[in-house]
Short mmCIF file of C-alpha atoms and ligand atoms in Angstrom, two decimals:
data_model
loop_
_atom_site.label_atom_id
_atom_site.label_comp_id
_atom_site.label_asym_id
_atom_site.label_seq_id
_atom_site.Cartn_x
_atom_site.Cartn_y
_atom_site.Cartn_z
CA MET H 1 0.00 0.00 0.00
CA GLN H 2 1.53 3.33 -1.05
CA SER H 3 0.43 6.45 0.71
CA ASP H 4 1.45 9.99 1.45
CA ILE H 5 0.20 9.96 5.03
CA VAL H 6 2.23 11.92 7.61
CA ILE H 7 2.45 10.28 11.04
CA THR H 8 4.25 11.40 14.20
CA ILE H 9 5.19 9.27 17.20
CA ASP H 10 6.44 11.03 20.32
CA GLY H 11 6.99 9.73 23.82
CA PRO H 12 9.57 8.93 26.49
CA ALA H 13 12.67 6.74 26.07
CA GLY H 14 12.05 3.05 25.45
CA ALA H 15 8.30 3.30 24.84
CA GLY H 16 8.74 1.43 21.54
CA LYS H 17 8.54 4.41 19.16
CA SER H 18 11.26 3.38 16.71
CA THR H 19 10.33 -0.33 16.73
CA VAL H 20 6.72 0.47 15.90
CA ALA H 21 7.53 3.33 13.49
CA LYS H 22 9.82 1.09 11.42
CA ARG H 23 7.13 -1.57 11.12
CA VAL H 24 4.44 0.97 10.18
CA ALA H 25 6.75 2.43 7.51
CA GLU H 26 7.29 -1.04 6.01
CA GLN H 27 3.57 -1.83 5.98
CA LEU H 28 2.50 1.48 4.46
CA GLY H 29 5.45 1.92 2.09
CA ILE H 30 6.41 5.28 3.61
CA ILE H 31 9.72 6.65 4.89
CA TYR H 32 10.82 6.31 8.53
CA ILE H 33 12.78 9.19 10.08
CA ASP H 34 14.47 8.64 13.45
CA THR H 35 15.08 12.14 14.81
CA GLY H 36 16.65 10.85 18.04
CA ALA H 37 19.43 9.35 15.91
CA MET H 38 20.20 12.85 14.60
CA TYR H 39 20.60 14.32 18.11
CA ARG H 40 22.69 11.26 19.02
CA ALA H 41 24.99 11.70 15.99
CA LEU H 42 25.63 15.33 16.85
CA THR H 43 26.32 14.39 20.48
CA LEU H 44 28.83 11.76 19.35
CA LYS H 45 30.70 14.37 17.35
CA ALA H 46 30.67 16.82 20.29
CA LEU H 47 32.13 14.12 22.56
CA ARG H 48 34.77 13.11 20.03
CA GLU H 49 35.84 16.74 19.63
CA ASP H 50 35.77 17.27 23.37
CA ILE H 51 33.45 20.25 23.04
CA ASP H 52 32.27 21.93 26.25
CA LEU H 53 28.63 20.84 26.37
CA ASN H 54 27.72 23.90 28.43
CA ASN H 55 28.95 26.22 25.68
CA GLU H 56 25.88 26.88 23.54
CA ASP H 57 27.77 28.89 20.92
CA GLU H 58 30.20 26.06 20.30
CA LEU H 59 27.33 23.58 20.02
CA ALA H 60 25.50 25.89 17.60
CA HIS H 61 28.62 26.15 15.46
CA LEU H 62 29.05 22.38 15.60
CA ALA H 63 25.47 21.77 14.41
CA HIS H 64 26.04 24.21 11.55
CA ARG H 65 29.20 22.51 10.26
CA THR H 66 27.95 18.92 10.58
CA GLU H 67 26.28 16.78 7.94
CA ILE H 68 23.80 14.21 9.21
CA GLU H 69 22.04 11.83 6.83
CA LEU H 70 19.62 8.95 7.35
CA GLU H 71 19.89 6.40 4.57
CA LYS H 72 18.58 2.97 3.76
CA ILE H 73 21.52 0.82 2.68
CA ASP H 74 20.81 -2.81 1.70
CA GLY H 75 17.46 -2.56 3.51
CA GLU H 76 19.02 -1.33 6.78
CA ASP H 77 18.48 2.14 8.28
CA LYS H 78 21.91 3.78 8.56
CA VAL H 79 22.96 7.00 10.28
CA LEU H 80 25.75 8.90 8.54
CA LEU H 81 27.78 11.56 10.34
CA ASP H 82 29.86 13.54 7.83
CA GLU H 83 29.54 10.47 5.58
CA GLU H 84 30.78 8.04 8.27
CA ASP H 85 28.46 5.19 9.32
CA VAL H 86 27.84 5.73 13.07
CA THR H 87 24.65 3.64 13.35
CA GLU H 88 26.04 1.44 16.16
CA GLU H 89 28.23 3.97 17.92
CA ILE H 90 25.43 6.47 18.58
CA ARG H 91 23.67 3.87 20.80
CA SER H 92 26.53 3.81 23.34
CA GLN H 93 25.81 4.49 26.99
CA LYS H 94 28.06 7.55 26.85
CA VAL H 95 26.02 9.14 24.05
CA SER H 96 22.78 8.26 25.90
CA ASN H 97 24.13 9.98 29.01
CA TYR H 98 24.85 13.29 27.25
CA VAL H 99 22.36 13.55 24.37
CA SER H 100 19.67 15.43 26.32
CA VAL H 101 22.18 18.12 27.30
CA VAL H 102 22.97 18.77 23.62
CA ALA H 103 19.29 18.51 22.63
CA LYS H 104 18.19 21.30 24.96
CA VAL H 105 20.15 23.98 23.07
CA SER H 106 17.73 26.05 20.95
CA SER H 107 20.12 26.74 18.04
CA VAL H 108 20.94 23.02 17.80
CA ARG H 109 17.24 22.24 17.65
CA GLU H 110 16.63 24.91 15.03
CA GLU H 111 19.26 23.40 12.77
CA LEU H 112 17.98 19.83 13.15
CA VAL H 113 14.28 20.73 12.95
CA ASN H 114 14.91 22.46 9.60
CA LEU H 115 16.66 19.36 8.35
CA GLN H 116 13.84 17.09 9.61
CA GLN H 117 11.20 19.23 7.89
CA GLU H 118 13.19 19.12 4.67
CA MET H 119 13.51 15.33 4.87
CA ALA H 120 9.74 14.99 5.32
CA SER H 121 8.59 17.45 2.68
CA ASN H 122 6.10 16.22 0.09
CA LYS H 123 6.16 12.56 1.00
CA GLY H 124 4.55 9.87 3.10
CA VAL H 125 6.51 9.70 6.32
CA ILE H 126 6.50 8.45 9.89
CA MET H 127 8.79 10.43 12.17
CA ASP H 128 9.53 9.67 15.82
CA GLY H 129 11.04 11.80 18.56
CA ARG H 130 9.97 14.15 21.33
CA ASP H 131 8.62 17.29 19.60
CA ILE H 132 7.44 15.95 16.26
CA GLY H 133 3.69 16.40 16.79
CA THR H 134 4.14 19.70 18.64
CA VAL H 135 6.88 21.46 16.63
CA VAL H 136 8.34 19.61 13.63
CA LEU H 137 5.18 18.38 11.86
CA PRO H 138 2.27 20.14 13.61
CA ASP H 139 -0.05 19.49 10.62
CA ALA H 140 0.50 15.71 10.57
CA ASP H 141 -2.46 13.49 9.63
CA LEU H 142 -2.02 11.24 12.67
CA LYS H 143 -0.21 11.92 15.94
CA ILE H 144 0.59 9.18 18.43
CA PHE H 145 1.93 9.70 21.95
CA LEU H 146 3.37 6.34 22.96
CA THR H 147 4.05 5.65 26.64
CA ALA H 148 4.80 2.76 29.02
CA SER H 149 5.70 2.60 32.71
CA VAL H 150 9.32 3.40 33.50
CA GLU H 151 9.84 -0.12 34.93
CA GLU H 152 8.68 -1.66 31.67
CA ARG H 153 10.74 0.71 29.53
CA ALA H 154 13.88 -0.03 31.54
CA ARG H 155 13.12 -3.76 31.33
CA ARG H 156 12.87 -3.55 27.53
CA ARG H 157 16.19 -1.72 27.24
CA TYR H 158 17.77 -4.23 29.62
CA GLU H 159 16.58 -7.19 27.53
CA GLU H 160 17.73 -5.50 24.33
CA LEU H 161 21.26 -4.93 25.67
CA LYS H 162 21.47 -8.38 27.22
CA GLU H 163 20.61 -9.91 23.86
CA LYS H 164 23.51 -7.98 22.32
CA GLY H 165 25.76 -9.48 25.01
CA LYS H 166 26.16 -6.17 26.84
CA ASP H 167 26.42 -6.26 30.61
CA VAL H 168 24.37 -3.50 32.25
CA GLU H 169 22.76 -2.88 35.63
CA PHE H 170 18.96 -2.64 35.53
CA ASP H 171 18.90 0.16 38.13
CA GLU H 172 21.49 2.20 36.25
CA LEU H 173 19.46 1.93 33.06
CA LYS H 174 16.30 2.95 34.86
CA ASP H 175 18.04 5.97 36.42
CA GLU H 176 19.44 7.05 33.04
CA ILE H 177 15.98 6.82 31.46
CA LEU H 178 14.36 8.77 34.30
CA ARG H 179 17.02 11.48 34.19
CA ARG H 180 16.77 11.81 30.39
CA ASP H 181 12.94 11.94 30.48
CA ARG H 182 13.12 14.67 33.11
CA LEU H 183 15.59 16.78 31.09
CA ASP H 184 13.49 16.30 27.94
CA GLN H 185 10.24 17.25 29.73
CA GLU H 186 11.64 20.23 31.60
CA ARG H 187 13.67 21.99 28.91
CA LYS H 188 12.49 25.41 27.75
CA VAL H 189 12.52 24.72 24.00
CA ALA H 190 10.25 22.05 22.50
CA PRO H 191 9.89 19.92 25.64
CA LEU H 192 8.59 16.35 25.48
CA LYS H 193 4.81 16.59 25.78
CA LYS H 194 1.71 15.21 24.18
CA ALA H 195 0.35 17.39 21.36
CA GLU H 196 -3.23 18.41 22.08
CA ASP H 197 -4.49 16.46 19.09
CA ALA H 198 -2.32 13.36 19.67
CA ILE H 199 -3.76 9.98 20.59
CA GLU H 200 -2.12 8.48 23.66
CA LEU H 201 -1.29 4.76 23.61
CA ASP H 202 0.00 3.08 26.76
CA SER H 203 2.05 0.07 25.65
CA THR H 204 2.99 -1.20 29.13
CA ASN H 205 0.96 -4.39 28.73
CA LEU H 206 0.96 -4.63 24.95
CA THR H 207 3.23 -6.54 22.57
CA VAL H 208 4.84 -4.84 19.57
CA GLU H 209 2.29 -6.60 17.33
CA GLU H 210 -0.61 -5.27 19.40
CA VAL H 211 0.67 -1.69 19.27
CA LEU H 212 1.33 -2.04 15.53
CA ARG H 213 -2.23 -3.26 14.95
CA GLN H 214 -3.66 -0.27 16.81
CA VAL H 215 -1.53 2.24 14.92
CA ILE H 216 -2.35 0.69 11.53
CA LYS H 217 -6.05 0.80 12.41
CA LEU H 218 -5.74 4.51 13.25
CA CYS H 219 -3.91 5.09 9.93
CA GLN H 220 -6.64 3.32 7.98
CA GLU H 221 -9.19 5.64 9.57
CA GLU H 222 -7.13 8.57 8.22
CA LEU H 223 -6.61 7.28 4.65
O1 CDP F 301 15.69 5.68 21.59
P1 CDP F 301 15.62 6.53 22.82
O2 CDP F 301 14.22 6.72 23.28
O3 CDP F 301 16.55 6.13 23.89
O4 CDP F 301 16.08 7.99 22.46
P2 CDP F 301 16.15 8.70 21.08
O5 CDP F 301 14.83 8.74 20.41
O6 CDP F 301 17.30 8.12 20.35
O7 CDP F 301 16.48 10.19 21.51
C1 CDP F 301 17.65 10.52 22.23
C2 CDP F 301 17.50 11.90 22.83
O8 CDP F 301 17.48 12.87 21.79
C3 CDP F 301 16.26 12.17 23.66
O9 CDP F 301 16.37 11.74 25.00
C4 CDP F 301 16.14 13.68 23.55
O10 CDP F 301 17.00 14.34 24.46
C5 CDP F 301 16.67 13.96 22.15
N1 CDP F 301 15.59 14.13 21.17
C6 CDP F 301 14.95 15.35 21.12
O11 CDP F 301 15.23 16.23 21.94
N2 CDP F 301 14.01 15.59 20.18
C7 CDP F 301 13.67 14.66 19.30
N3 CDP F 301 12.77 14.94 18.36
C8 CDP F 301 14.28 13.39 19.35
C9 CDP F 301 15.23 13.14 20.32
O1 CDP F 302 12.25 4.32 20.26
P1 CDP F 302 12.01 4.05 21.71
O2 CDP F 302 13.11 4.54 22.58
O3 CDP F 302 10.67 4.55 22.18
O4 CDP F 302 11.95 2.48 21.88
P2 CDP F 302 12.65 1.34 21.00
O5 CDP F 302 14.04 1.76 20.67
O6 CDP F 302 11.74 0.97 19.89
O7 CDP F 302 12.80 0.14 22.03
C1 CDP F 302 11.73 -0.53 22.54
C2 CDP F 302 12.11 -1.97 22.89
O8 CDP F 302 11.00 -2.57 23.56
C3 CDP F 302 12.42 -2.86 21.70
O9 CDP F 302 13.39 -3.81 22.08
C4 CDP F 302 11.09 -3.56 21.41
O10 CDP F 302 11.23 -4.84 20.84
C5 CDP F 302 10.46 -3.66 22.80
N1 CDP F 302 8.99 -3.54 22.87
C6 CDP F 302 8.30 -2.54 22.19
O11 CDP F 302 8.94 -1.75 21.48
N2 CDP F 302 6.93 -2.43 22.28
C7 CDP F 302 6.22 -3.26 23.03
N3 CDP F 302 4.91 -3.12 23.11
C8 CDP F 302 6.88 -4.26 23.73
C9 CDP F 302 8.28 -4.36 23.64
#
């Protein structure tokens, strides 16, 4: 099924946004845009260059001189930072620990929001993040606000990392998620919040398939 529907999925860390968004994109034949990956890529570059994360001017300059691309290569979603494939590296614990500090800078957001709007122009798209329904694509056809309890979100992350053979403490993961959610909700510019016209889905007790079914049903009502 081809379509030019525009869908946004916002919500806290680990709610299942990217998992569900990818599946919806496949089913509807539309593009998936992971905006969190863009903030992560910029954070990785800031860490590599040892930039002072409290210096907003330096971060603004960094955002301006950085090229971030999202590409499908051999069927896999890849994140390119100045043409380098950083898809794996941007998921590191270190990047997760600092990304919300970089993402709260207004000039950084301005730069990335422009890029996100460009990527989404004139096509069917599903975009996930924190401010997509409120700021980036306020005229979207369908807005989802996906949540789950913090225990469940931390459990999902824990399972994911364990499967990859990574050794992490459950409590540390939960603390990192809570701290990041708080920073994202409390920042002055484009904080994480449900758009007034978004539909809230609590996935705490739902499987990926069940969430997918609900989102596809909502899409069909829009088409
Ligand atoms: O996948 P996970 O939920 O861990 O996070 P993500 O979607 O990769 O986003 C990482 C971080 O980027 C978030 O915690 C926010 O600080 C920031 N972000 C944002 O500010 N605005 C967005 N539209 C997307 C992400
Ligand atoms: O993008 P976001 O940070 O919201 O979450 P994610 O990166 O998609 O990670 C969610 C994890 O929870 C994945 O490992 C999913 O397989 C799992 N999960 C889910 O996404 N939705 C459910 N209803 C149940 C589990």
